[in-house]
Structure formats: C-alpha cells, structure tokens
Amino acid sequence: MLQLVPGDSTKVLILGSDGYLGWPLTLRLLARGHEVSGMDNLFTRRAVAEVGSTSGVPILGPEGRVRAAKELLGSSPTFYRGDVTNYKALEKVISKERPDAVVHFAEQRSAPYSMIDERHAAYTMSNNIVGTINLIYAVMKSGRDTQVVKMGTMGEFGTPNFDIPEAAWVDTKINGKMDTITVPKWAGSWYHWTKVHDTNNLLFANRLWGITSTDIMQGPVYGLRTTDITDPRLFTRFDFDGDWGTVLNRYCVEAVLGMPLTVHGKGGQVRGFLSLEDSMEALRLLLENPPEPGGYRPVNQFRELYSVAELADFVKDVGGRMGLDVKITNIKNPRVEKEQHHYKVESKVLPSLGFNRLKKNIKDEIRLILEDLAPYKSRLGRYRKAIMPRTLWKK
Ligand code: USQ
C-alpha cells in the first residue's frame, strides 16, 4: 500500500461520485493534487424526482461538473456512468484506473426511501449489499492492495445502553464463557441494516483475503458548502424533502420557507452530527493515512452529539437573529425509534490524525446555510409539498 507523505498524490476512484458527499470529495481530492476518477449511475437524481422533489440548489449534470472543475480548479476527474451492481462494468473501471483507494458511496442512502414498501426495501437491500460484494471481489481479483474506504453509518449501532466503541470486536461472556464477538448492532431501518450487512461482509473479506479497509460509521451530515465550493457551478446536491433530506438541512429549508421545524416526536433523539466540510476533511485524512496493509479500520465519524430538539432550537435562535420568524412543532414520529436514550460514542482514530480543530461553531454553519438558501427560496417553495414526511415505519 502506498503510504502518503504530505504533497504525495494518489489515485482515488469514488463510487457514487455524483452524490452529496461524492462530488465535494472529488473537489477536495483534486484540490489536494490527487488523481480522481468517479463512477455513478445517477440513481439519486432519479429517486429524488420519484418522490416529487429536487436538489434545493441547482446542480450541473456530470459532464458539466467535469468541465466546471477543469475551468475553476484547473483539474478534473474522469467520469464513468455506470452501476456498481454490474460486476463487469465495475471490474473494467477498476482494472483501467488501478486506484490506490476506492471510496464506496454508491449506495441507496435514505432510511425513509428504504421503508416506503417492499419494492424500495428490496431495491435498497440488493443495490447496497451486491455493490459492496462486487467491490470486494473486484479489489481481491485485481491482486493490488487497494484500500477500500466504505461509507457506513453510526446508525448501524442504533441507540444502545452501552457506550459505542470504535471497534469491530468486543470481548463478552455468553452462557458463562468468554468469547470475542462482533460489536452488537441494532439498526433502525432497512437502509441502516444494509450497512450492518456490508460491515459483516467487509470483515469477512478482510479475514479471508486481507482486503485493506476503512469502514466509516458516519452520523448525519449538514451544510452545502466546503472550502472548495467557491462557485455555484460547483454546488453539490442539497436534499430537504421528507425522504431524502437529513434533519438539520430540512430544518434550515423549513426556516427559510416560514414552515414550522418538524421535530419528530419528543426530539430527544441524539446523533453524532458533522458538517459537510468536516466530512470532507475526515475523509481526506483517512485517505491520506491508510491503515496497515491487510488492516480493517472502523472509524466513528462525527463532530458533536446533539438531540434533534436542540438543533431545532439552534435554527430558531440563528434564524430569529436573521429576521426569520421560526416556529418549532413536535410532529408524530413517522419512525420507530427511541426518543429519549443514552448515547455515548468513542472516537479515537480521527483525533489521532488531527481531526480536532473545530472549524466553525454549529450556529455559524447554520447561518451560512440559511444565507446560501435565501436566494433559492422560490425554488424551494415549489417543492413545499414534498417536505412533510410521508413514509411511515409502521404501516
Ligand atoms: N428527524 C427529525 N425531523 C426531521 C427529520 C429527521 O426529528 O425533519 C429525526 C429522525 O427521526 C432521526 C434523526 O432526526 O431521529 C436523524 O434523521 P435524519 O433523516 O437526519 O438521518 P437518518 O435517516 O438517520 O440518515 C442520515 C443519512 C444516512 C446516514 C445517517 C447517519 O440519510 O445516509 O447513514 O444519517 S445516522 O443517523 O447516524 O445513522
């Protein structure tokens, strides 16, 4: 495995390069001088349209993005339109690019979308699990020590009463005997379960063939800017509807549109949140500092823990100071989840790599999001109907 020193460049293939995280990571790595290629089947664009919504800020198509990167950053990625569940197509891209690392974002990433009905659940299961298995085989067969950087989720753990370790294995006593087992997981949607299954498959591939992997357990991400997104032509997608938007992004859109912020249930649900900029910085650090060859490295990726009620208060406070009349409502929770619970998470890997500088206060980030969204108020307003959650966990 190539060990990078500052200034070294490496070849990175991003699967899911057209998405919320995939595109800004492309920009971040290009700006760092890395050679970047991307593959995407553009599923998210179609699936968001399927639920009657669109990106809250306009985004270019994949070819336009390549041109904009070339013009504005001086370098651009190679883009392949393709589907990771098509093994031959994936293998072809990997054998052509010969990447040092493959970042895998090419999964259906919405919990509500996976809960719509049996068709959406089955799509999520097959797309996510088959894509990861294909990647494992393509990397194994390439015979090269390519780091697999896999986007998992903090939601794999659920909300247990124990402190969540940053580890794959844990010692425990069962029926009076000690053994080492994988850390217990209890996911809260079909989508989140696919990530648990992926983790098991990655661990097994690591044991079998020594596939080097970083398995990222990331919390919900918010924001629409990074330091590389300096021009609207470089915008990444920004989802806000009931199926595709994450909580803080949704609150910001609701505040801009004068709708009450939709806290699900009591609002005591705590998660590990991070901004888009933090997510990019964490991914860059993990790519530039790979694990030992043959290593499996689980990473808990978040910045700070907040409850969803606290986040609503922050948006109300910041929005109020910007002259917005922000109201909060506790709506009936469409999900089956604990609304008051213990939540403590271990995080050692990212701090050990230098991820400890709090770049911005969360309220400053909220202000930036509200400012960035203001010019798109009428565009957002056209999709107002898609904002309230429509997908219920209990049918
Ligand atoms: N929530 C609200 N109001 C809303 C939307 C959500 O109170 O308007 C609550 C949800 O009930 C939940 C929490 O906010 O308790 C988080 O929901 P979310 O929609 O922001 O995030 P989630 O569905 O968990 O999924 C998102 C990403 C997913 C990623 C995950 C990380 O879509 O891809 O894996 O965050 S985590 O939540 O840590 O599992």
Tab-separated table of C-alpha atoms and ligand atoms in Angstrom:
chain	number	residue	atom	x	y	z
A	1	MET	CA	0.000	0.000	0.000
A	2	LEU	CA	1.227	3.444	-0.884
A	3	GLN	CA	1.991	5.367	2.323
A	4	LEU	CA	1.471	9.022	1.606
A	5	VAL	CA	3.593	11.822	2.861
A	6	PRO	CA	2.312	15.412	2.606
A	7	GLY	CA	2.478	16.526	-1.016
A	8	ASP	CA	2.252	12.955	-2.406
A	9	SER	CA	-0.561	12.323	-4.812
A	10	THR	CA	-2.527	9.142	-5.115
A	11	LYS	CA	-5.172	7.662	-7.398
A	12	VAL	CA	-8.632	7.531	-5.922
A	13	LEU	CA	-11.774	6.081	-7.508
A	14	ILE	CA	-15.014	7.392	-5.991
A	15	LEU	CA	-18.073	5.179	-6.471
A	16	GLY	CA	-21.137	7.398	-6.124
A	17	SER	CA	-19.172	10.466	-7.246
A	18	ASP	CA	-22.303	12.402	-8.280
A	19	GLY	CA	-23.826	12.430	-4.779
A	20	TYR	CA	-23.998	14.798	-1.807
A	21	LEU	CA	-20.633	13.579	-0.488
A	22	GLY	CA	-19.126	12.147	-3.682
A	23	TRP	CA	-18.940	15.401	-5.589
A	24	PRO	CA	-17.383	17.556	-2.812
A	25	LEU	CA	-14.897	14.749	-2.090
A	26	THR	CA	-13.953	14.784	-5.774
A	27	LEU	CA	-13.262	18.519	-5.473
A	28	ARG	CA	-11.356	18.164	-2.207
A	29	LEU	CA	-9.066	15.463	-3.574
A	30	LEU	CA	-8.455	17.328	-6.844
A	31	ALA	CA	-7.579	20.442	-4.853
A	32	ARG	CA	-5.086	18.338	-2.860
A	33	GLY	CA	-3.409	17.248	-6.101
A	34	HIS	CA	-4.728	13.682	-6.185
A	35	GLU	CA	-5.779	11.931	-9.373
A	36	VAL	CA	-9.521	11.306	-9.165
A	37	SER	CA	-11.977	9.215	-11.145
A	38	GLY	CA	-15.642	8.723	-10.386
A	39	MET	CA	-18.417	6.317	-11.253
A	40	ASP	CA	-22.137	6.895	-10.735
A	41	ASN	CA	-25.405	5.612	-12.192
A	42	LEU	CA	-27.209	8.898	-11.283
A	43	PHE	CA	-29.792	6.938	-9.251
A	44	THR	CA	-30.195	9.628	-6.571
A	45	ARG	CA	-31.176	12.258	-9.151
A	46	ARG	CA	-33.959	9.960	-10.406
A	47	ALA	CA	-35.076	8.728	-6.978
A	48	VAL	CA	-35.436	12.240	-5.548
A	49	ALA	CA	-37.583	13.149	-8.565
A	50	GLU	CA	-39.629	9.989	-7.930
A	51	VAL	CA	-40.722	11.374	-4.522
A	52	GLY	CA	-41.619	14.743	-6.107
A	53	SER	CA	-38.555	16.710	-5.072
A	54	THR	CA	-35.236	18.029	-6.383
A	55	SER	CA	-31.952	19.420	-5.094
A	56	GLY	CA	-32.605	22.657	-3.182
A	57	VAL	CA	-29.795	24.369	-5.085
A	58	PRO	CA	-29.376	23.851	-8.849
A	59	ILE	CA	-26.597	21.441	-9.802
A	60	LEU	CA	-24.889	20.752	-13.099
A	61	GLY	CA	-25.052	17.366	-14.818
A	62	PRO	CA	-21.997	15.096	-14.526
A	63	GLU	CA	-20.364	16.286	-17.748
A	64	GLY	CA	-20.962	19.952	-16.830
A	65	ARG	CA	-19.360	19.279	-13.459
A	66	VAL	CA	-16.231	17.868	-15.077
A	67	ARG	CA	-15.968	20.995	-17.249
A	68	ALA	CA	-16.595	23.338	-14.283
A	69	ALA	CA	-13.892	21.619	-12.219
A	70	LYS	CA	-11.419	21.967	-15.086
A	71	GLU	CA	-12.251	25.640	-15.519
A	72	LEU	CA	-12.398	26.622	-11.842
A	73	LEU	CA	-9.846	24.293	-10.218
A	74	GLY	CA	-7.547	23.579	-13.151
A	75	SER	CA	-8.038	19.810	-12.929
A	76	SER	CA	-10.948	17.451	-13.397
A	77	PRO	CA	-11.982	13.872	-12.662
A	78	THR	CA	-12.514	11.107	-15.200
A	79	PHE	CA	-16.210	10.247	-15.004
A	80	TYR	CA	-17.746	6.831	-15.781
A	81	ARG	CA	-21.505	6.488	-15.925
A	82	GLY	CA	-22.062	3.011	-14.558
A	83	ASP	CA	-23.617	0.829	-11.912
A	84	VAL	CA	-21.624	-0.956	-9.208
A	85	THR	CA	-24.136	-3.815	-9.189
A	86	ASN	CA	-22.903	-4.615	-12.711
A	87	TYR	CA	-19.765	-6.574	-11.805
A	88	LYS	CA	-18.192	-6.443	-15.279
A	89	ALA	CA	-18.609	-2.666	-15.505
A	90	LEU	CA	-17.060	-2.162	-12.063
A	91	GLU	CA	-14.195	-4.542	-12.735
A	92	LYS	CA	-13.458	-2.761	-16.012
A	93	VAL	CA	-13.195	0.647	-14.318
A	94	ILE	CA	-11.019	-0.721	-11.510
A	95	SER	CA	-8.654	-2.508	-13.878
A	96	LYS	CA	-8.395	0.596	-16.075
A	97	GLU	CA	-7.857	3.078	-13.229
A	98	ARG	CA	-5.713	0.865	-10.936
A	99	PRO	CA	-6.637	3.072	-7.930
A	100	ASP	CA	-4.709	3.165	-4.654
A	101	ALA	CA	-8.027	3.628	-2.874
A	102	VAL	CA	-11.694	3.169	-3.769
A	103	VAL	CA	-14.227	5.224	-1.822
A	104	HIS	CA	-17.609	3.499	-1.813
A	105	PHE	CA	-20.599	5.862	-1.573
A	106	ALA	CA	-22.618	4.168	-4.323
A	107	GLU	CA	-25.445	3.015	-2.074
A	108	GLN	CA	-29.081	3.990	-1.672
A	109	ARG	CA	-28.607	6.298	1.334
A	110	SER	CA	-32.086	7.214	2.525
A	111	ALA	CA	-33.676	5.446	5.506
A	112	PRO	CA	-37.238	6.652	4.683
A	113	TYR	CA	-36.889	5.671	0.987
A	114	SER	CA	-35.965	2.138	2.064
A	115	MET	CA	-39.122	1.998	4.216
A	116	ILE	CA	-41.658	3.043	1.519
A	117	ASP	CA	-42.714	-0.503	0.606
A	118	GLU	CA	-41.369	-3.947	-0.284
A	119	ARG	CA	-40.065	-2.767	-3.675
A	120	HIS	CA	-37.985	0.038	-2.153
A	121	ALA	CA	-36.781	-2.224	0.681
A	122	ALA	CA	-35.707	-4.921	-1.775
A	123	TYR	CA	-34.002	-2.398	-4.055
A	124	THR	CA	-32.052	-0.977	-1.104
A	125	MET	CA	-31.017	-4.451	0.083
A	126	SER	CA	-29.888	-5.703	-3.307
A	127	ASN	CA	-28.274	-2.497	-4.550
A	128	ASN	CA	-26.268	-1.850	-1.380
A	129	ILE	CA	-25.205	-5.375	-0.494
A	130	VAL	CA	-24.465	-6.522	-4.069
A	131	GLY	CA	-22.492	-3.349	-4.828
A	132	THR	CA	-20.217	-3.919	-1.839
A	133	ILE	CA	-19.730	-7.619	-2.629
A	134	ASN	CA	-18.836	-6.701	-6.220
A	135	LEU	CA	-16.306	-4.180	-4.970
A	136	ILE	CA	-14.746	-6.722	-2.597
A	137	TYR	CA	-14.339	-9.241	-5.447
A	138	ALA	CA	-13.058	-6.683	-7.950
A	139	VAL	CA	-10.397	-5.491	-5.487
A	140	MET	CA	-9.420	-9.057	-4.495
A	141	LYS	CA	-9.115	-10.142	-8.136
A	142	SER	CA	-7.066	-7.072	-9.079
A	143	GLY	CA	-4.272	-8.513	-6.917
A	144	ARG	CA	-3.376	-4.995	-5.755
A	145	ASP	CA	-3.519	-3.706	-2.191
A	146	THR	CA	-6.210	-1.113	-2.789
A	147	GLN	CA	-7.701	0.499	0.303
A	148	VAL	CA	-11.498	0.190	0.361
A	149	VAL	CA	-12.986	3.221	2.120
A	150	LYS	CA	-16.569	2.262	2.759
A	151	MET	CA	-19.259	4.694	3.900
A	152	GLY	CA	-21.242	3.019	6.656
A	153	THR	CA	-23.320	4.765	9.303
A	154	MET	CA	-23.447	5.418	13.045
A	155	GLY	CA	-26.983	4.089	12.697
A	156	GLU	CA	-25.563	0.561	12.447
A	157	PHE	CA	-25.291	0.613	16.249
A	158	GLY	CA	-28.740	2.034	16.882
A	159	THR	CA	-29.041	3.664	20.305
A	160	PRO	CA	-27.676	1.070	22.763
A	161	ASN	CA	-27.380	1.470	26.501
A	162	PHE	CA	-23.638	0.745	26.332
A	163	ASP	CA	-21.041	3.292	25.198
A	164	ILE	CA	-20.445	2.662	21.472
A	165	PRO	CA	-16.862	1.506	20.915
A	166	GLU	CA	-14.787	2.376	17.860
A	167	ALA	CA	-14.021	-1.260	17.220
A	168	ALA	CA	-15.254	-4.233	15.249
A	169	TRP	CA	-14.840	-6.805	18.029
A	170	VAL	CA	-15.703	-6.935	21.701
A	171	ASP	CA	-14.962	-9.448	24.475
A	172	THR	CA	-18.060	-10.742	26.186
A	173	LYS	CA	-19.332	-13.587	28.331
A	174	ILE	CA	-22.156	-15.709	26.911
A	175	ASN	CA	-23.566	-18.616	28.921
A	176	GLY	CA	-20.650	-18.336	31.332
A	177	LYS	CA	-17.869	-18.462	28.662
A	178	MET	CA	-15.757	-15.597	27.349
A	179	ASP	CA	-15.501	-15.050	23.606
A	180	THR	CA	-14.771	-12.260	21.148
A	181	ILE	CA	-17.758	-11.334	19.037
A	182	THR	CA	-18.573	-8.519	16.631
A	183	VAL	CA	-19.946	-5.432	18.360
A	184	PRO	CA	-23.735	-5.847	18.643
A	185	LYS	CA	-25.683	-3.769	16.149
A	186	TRP	CA	-29.363	-2.845	16.070
A	187	ALA	CA	-30.226	-0.720	13.060
A	188	GLY	CA	-33.437	1.293	12.708
A	189	SER	CA	-34.348	0.992	9.014
A	190	TRP	CA	-33.822	-1.406	6.097
A	191	TYR	CA	-31.283	1.085	4.785
A	192	HIS	CA	-29.306	1.092	8.045
A	193	TRP	CA	-29.403	-2.746	8.128
A	194	THR	CA	-27.734	-2.884	4.698
A	195	LYS	CA	-24.775	-1.093	6.228
A	196	VAL	CA	-24.604	-3.675	9.042
A	197	HIS	CA	-24.575	-6.452	6.435
A	198	ASP	CA	-21.859	-4.594	4.480
A	199	THR	CA	-19.733	-4.321	7.622
A	200	ASN	CA	-20.015	-8.065	8.206
A	201	ASN	CA	-19.079	-8.728	4.577
A	202	LEU	CA	-16.088	-6.382	4.739
A	203	LEU	CA	-14.888	-8.001	7.973
A	204	PHE	CA	-15.228	-11.453	6.425
A	205	ALA	CA	-13.353	-10.358	3.261
A	206	ASN	CA	-10.651	-8.899	5.461
A	207	ARG	CA	-10.268	-12.221	7.306
A	208	LEU	CA	-10.371	-14.242	4.078
A	209	TRP	CA	-8.198	-12.222	1.754
A	210	GLY	CA	-6.742	-9.376	3.799
A	211	ILE	CA	-8.702	-6.700	1.938
A	212	THR	CA	-7.490	-3.420	3.465
A	213	SER	CA	-10.487	-1.418	4.555
A	214	THR	CA	-11.660	1.643	6.426
A	215	ASP	CA	-15.284	1.233	7.493
A	216	ILE	CA	-16.710	4.638	8.333
A	217	MET	CA	-19.606	4.955	10.756
A	218	GLN	CA	-20.769	8.465	9.936
A	219	GLY	CA	-23.526	10.466	11.584
A	220	PRO	CA	-25.944	12.780	9.711
A	221	VAL	CA	-24.179	15.471	7.665
A	222	TYR	CA	-25.406	19.048	7.205
A	223	GLY	CA	-24.441	22.010	5.070
A	224	LEU	CA	-23.959	22.844	1.427
A	225	ARG	CA	-20.541	24.497	1.303
A	226	THR	CA	-16.983	23.362	1.625
A	227	THR	CA	-13.885	25.469	1.146
A	228	ASP	CA	-13.652	24.023	-2.393
A	229	ILE	CA	-17.204	25.018	-3.379
A	230	THR	CA	-16.372	28.557	-4.329
A	231	ASP	CA	-18.834	28.983	-7.205
A	232	PRO	CA	-22.476	27.893	-7.701
A	233	ARG	CA	-21.307	25.781	-10.668
A	234	LEU	CA	-19.547	23.574	-8.116
A	235	PHE	CA	-22.596	23.124	-5.850
A	236	THR	CA	-23.292	19.647	-4.544
A	237	ARG	CA	-26.884	18.437	-4.306
A	238	PHE	CA	-28.868	19.566	-1.245
A	239	ASP	CA	-31.895	17.452	-0.314
A	240	PHE	CA	-34.644	18.600	2.010
A	241	ASP	CA	-37.778	16.529	1.295
A	242	GLY	CA	-39.261	14.060	3.783
A	243	ASP	CA	-37.477	11.070	2.263
A	244	TRP	CA	-34.059	12.419	1.212
A	245	GLY	CA	-33.272	15.400	3.440
A	246	THR	CA	-31.336	14.969	6.678
A	247	VAL	CA	-32.660	16.673	9.763
A	248	LEU	CA	-30.645	19.903	10.042
A	249	ASN	CA	-30.757	20.595	6.299
A	250	ARG	CA	-34.527	20.137	6.451
A	251	TYR	CA	-34.894	22.492	9.412
A	252	CYS	CA	-32.961	25.178	7.517
A	253	VAL	CA	-35.230	24.901	4.476
A	254	GLU	CA	-38.310	24.939	6.712
A	255	ALA	CA	-36.995	28.100	8.403
A	256	VAL	CA	-36.406	29.816	5.049
A	257	LEU	CA	-39.911	28.897	3.874
A	258	GLY	CA	-41.567	30.004	7.143
A	259	MET	CA	-42.739	26.463	7.912
A	260	PRO	CA	-42.509	25.135	11.487
A	261	LEU	CA	-39.449	22.967	12.104
A	262	THR	CA	-40.532	19.320	12.118
A	263	VAL	CA	-39.137	17.706	15.271
A	264	HIS	CA	-40.081	14.004	15.237
A	265	GLY	CA	-41.815	13.069	18.492
A	266	LYS	CA	-40.212	14.249	21.738
A	267	GLY	CA	-36.992	15.239	19.953
A	268	GLY	CA	-34.614	13.563	22.422
A	269	GLN	CA	-33.045	11.505	19.583
A	270	VAL	CA	-29.298	12.138	19.830
A	271	ARG	CA	-26.966	11.606	16.872
A	272	GLY	CA	-23.343	12.406	16.059
A	273	PHE	CA	-23.532	15.306	13.596
A	274	LEU	CA	-20.896	16.818	11.328
A	275	SER	CA	-20.785	19.476	8.655
A	276	LEU	CA	-20.072	18.749	5.013
A	277	GLU	CA	-16.689	20.450	5.438
A	278	ASP	CA	-15.883	18.235	8.439
A	279	SER	CA	-16.912	15.151	6.477
A	280	MET	CA	-14.573	16.067	3.618
A	281	GLU	CA	-11.708	16.781	5.977
A	282	ALA	CA	-12.214	13.465	7.791
A	283	LEU	CA	-12.326	11.536	4.504
A	284	ARG	CA	-9.209	13.274	3.239
A	285	LEU	CA	-7.345	12.387	6.438
A	286	LEU	CA	-8.414	8.742	6.222
A	287	LEU	CA	-7.404	8.505	2.557
A	288	GLU	CA	-4.042	10.149	3.093
A	289	ASN	CA	-3.360	7.987	6.172
A	290	PRO	CA	-4.404	4.452	5.215
A	291	PRO	CA	-4.376	1.558	7.683
A	292	GLU	CA	-1.601	-1.028	7.602
A	293	PRO	CA	-1.853	-3.302	4.541
A	294	GLY	CA	-4.371	-6.022	5.351
A	295	GLY	CA	-5.919	-3.952	8.151
A	296	TYR	CA	-9.603	-3.363	8.885
A	297	ARG	CA	-10.123	0.056	10.492
A	298	PRO	CA	-13.561	1.038	11.845
A	299	VAL	CA	-13.993	4.787	12.320
A	300	ASN	CA	-16.730	6.651	14.177
A	301	GLN	CA	-17.050	9.822	12.116
A	302	PHE	CA	-18.865	12.750	13.721
A	303	ARG	CA	-18.048	16.092	15.301
A	304	GLU	CA	-20.541	16.654	18.113
A	305	LEU	CA	-23.562	14.997	19.666
A	306	TYR	CA	-26.870	16.867	19.647
A	307	SER	CA	-30.512	15.961	20.101
A	308	VAL	CA	-32.832	16.854	17.231
A	309	ALA	CA	-34.755	19.177	19.597
A	310	GLU	CA	-31.531	21.068	20.417
A	311	LEU	CA	-30.828	21.510	16.693
A	312	ALA	CA	-34.294	22.993	16.192
A	313	ASP	CA	-33.589	25.480	18.998
A	314	PHE	CA	-30.309	26.474	17.300
A	315	VAL	CA	-32.089	27.122	13.982
A	316	LYS	CA	-34.807	29.109	15.749
A	317	ASP	CA	-32.169	31.202	17.513
A	318	VAL	CA	-29.986	31.859	14.440
A	319	GLY	CA	-32.971	32.355	12.120
A	320	GLY	CA	-34.577	34.748	14.622
A	321	ARG	CA	-31.419	36.881	14.675
A	322	MET	CA	-31.559	36.977	10.855
A	323	GLY	CA	-35.136	38.244	10.932
A	324	LEU	CA	-36.878	34.932	10.219
A	325	ASP	CA	-39.953	34.009	12.229
A	326	VAL	CA	-39.042	30.413	13.135
A	327	LYS	CA	-41.533	28.141	14.905
A	328	ILE	CA	-40.988	24.595	16.119
A	329	THR	CA	-43.553	21.800	16.088
A	330	ASN	CA	-43.321	18.288	17.538
A	331	ILE	CA	-44.974	16.105	14.906
A	332	LYS	CA	-45.988	12.466	15.371
A	333	ASN	CA	-42.817	10.475	14.785
A	334	PRO	CA	-43.071	8.676	11.411
A	335	ARG	CA	-40.253	6.323	12.526
A	336	VAL	CA	-39.923	3.621	15.126
A	337	GLU	CA	-37.027	4.863	17.275
A	338	LYS	CA	-36.223	5.773	20.884
A	339	GLU	CA	-36.989	9.411	21.634
A	340	GLN	CA	-35.018	9.517	24.907
A	341	HIS	CA	-31.914	7.364	25.262
A	342	HIS	CA	-28.300	7.004	26.319
A	343	TYR	CA	-25.786	7.962	23.609
A	344	LYS	CA	-22.050	7.983	24.111
A	345	VAL	CA	-19.605	7.224	21.306
A	346	GLU	CA	-15.889	6.510	21.336
A	347	SER	CA	-13.782	8.441	18.808
A	348	LYS	CA	-10.010	7.964	18.687
A	349	VAL	CA	-8.979	7.402	15.061
A	350	LEU	CA	-9.847	10.817	13.606
A	351	PRO	CA	-8.480	12.816	16.585
A	352	SER	CA	-5.238	10.815	16.267
A	353	LEU	CA	-4.983	12.050	12.656
A	354	GLY	CA	-5.510	15.694	13.635
A	355	PHE	CA	-9.294	15.979	13.231
A	356	ASN	CA	-9.810	18.010	16.360
A	357	ARG	CA	-9.865	21.593	15.269
A	358	LEU	CA	-13.460	22.744	15.497
A	359	LYS	CA	-13.529	24.816	12.342
A	360	LYS	CA	-16.811	26.602	12.914
A	361	ASN	CA	-19.407	26.784	15.588
A	362	ILE	CA	-22.579	24.922	14.537
A	363	LYS	CA	-24.585	28.158	14.773
A	364	ASP	CA	-22.175	29.830	12.327
A	365	GLU	CA	-22.722	26.890	9.960
A	366	ILE	CA	-26.494	27.245	10.319
A	367	ARG	CA	-26.243	30.947	9.491
A	368	LEU	CA	-24.219	30.118	6.345
A	369	ILE	CA	-26.776	27.528	5.224
A	370	LEU	CA	-29.644	29.984	5.747
A	371	GLU	CA	-27.760	32.686	3.827
A	372	ASP	CA	-26.925	30.305	0.978
A	373	LEU	CA	-30.519	29.090	0.734
A	374	ALA	CA	-32.168	32.544	0.793
A	375	PRO	CA	-31.664	33.226	-2.961
A	376	TYR	CA	-33.345	29.873	-3.739
A	377	LYS	CA	-36.463	30.493	-1.642
A	378	SER	CA	-38.862	30.386	-4.605
A	379	ARG	CA	-37.240	27.197	-5.979
A	380	LEU	CA	-37.623	25.579	-2.528
A	381	GLY	CA	-41.182	26.840	-2.276
A	382	ARG	CA	-42.132	24.979	-5.468
A	383	TYR	CA	-41.356	21.709	-3.633
A	384	ARG	CA	-43.070	22.665	-0.354
A	385	LYS	CA	-45.466	19.701	-0.695
A	386	ALA	CA	-42.562	17.239	-0.529
A	387	ILE	CA	-41.349	18.490	2.847
A	388	MET	CA	-43.653	16.787	5.352
A	389	PRO	CA	-42.622	13.160	5.985
A	390	ARG	CA	-44.883	10.716	4.147
A	391	THR	CA	-43.099	7.428	4.761
A	392	LEU	CA	-44.274	5.706	7.941
A	393	TRP	CA	-42.255	2.907	9.586
A	394	LYS	CA	-45.497	1.336	10.909
A	395	LYS	CA	-47.957	0.677	8.085
B	1	USQ	N1	-35.678	13.876	12.264
B	1	USQ	C1	-36.493	14.858	12.814
B	1	USQ	N2	-37.080	15.738	11.957
B	1	USQ	C2	-36.916	15.705	10.606
B	1	USQ	C3	-36.066	14.711	10.056
B	1	USQ	C4	-35.476	13.816	10.926
B	1	USQ	O1	-36.678	14.940	14.037
B	1	USQ	O2	-37.488	16.540	9.902
B	1	USQ	C5	-35.006	12.916	13.168
B	1	USQ	C6	-35.196	11.451	12.808
B	1	USQ	O3	-36.401	10.931	13.329
B	1	USQ	C7	-33.937	10.838	13.419
B	1	USQ	C8	-32.889	11.940	13.268
B	1	USQ	O4	-33.615	13.133	13.024
B	1	USQ	O5	-34.133	10.600	14.774
B	1	USQ	C9	-31.920	11.713	12.132
B	1	USQ	O6	-32.648	11.597	10.943
B	1	USQ	P1	-32.014	12.026	9.523
B	1	USQ	O7	-33.105	11.941	8.499
B	1	USQ	O8	-31.268	13.284	9.646
B	1	USQ	O9	-30.920	10.902	9.320
B	1	USQ	P2	-31.058	9.349	9.046
B	1	USQ	O10	-32.361	8.955	8.456
B	1	USQ	O11	-30.645	8.632	10.286
B	1	USQ	O12	-29.982	9.135	7.906
B	1	USQ	C10	-28.962	10.096	7.618
B	1	USQ	C11	-28.462	9.801	6.216
B	1	USQ	C12	-27.894	8.407	6.177
B	1	USQ	C13	-26.822	8.278	7.244
B	1	USQ	C14	-27.380	8.641	8.609
B	1	USQ	C15	-26.356	8.679	9.700
B	1	USQ	O13	-29.528	9.948	5.279
B	1	USQ	O14	-27.391	8.140	4.878
B	1	USQ	O15	-26.355	6.964	7.266
B	1	USQ	O16	-27.927	9.964	8.549
B	1	USQ	S1	-27.029	8.163	11.260
B	1	USQ	O17	-28.253	8.896	11.537
B	1	USQ	O18	-26.026	8.382	12.287
B	1	USQ	O19	-27.347	6.756	11.118
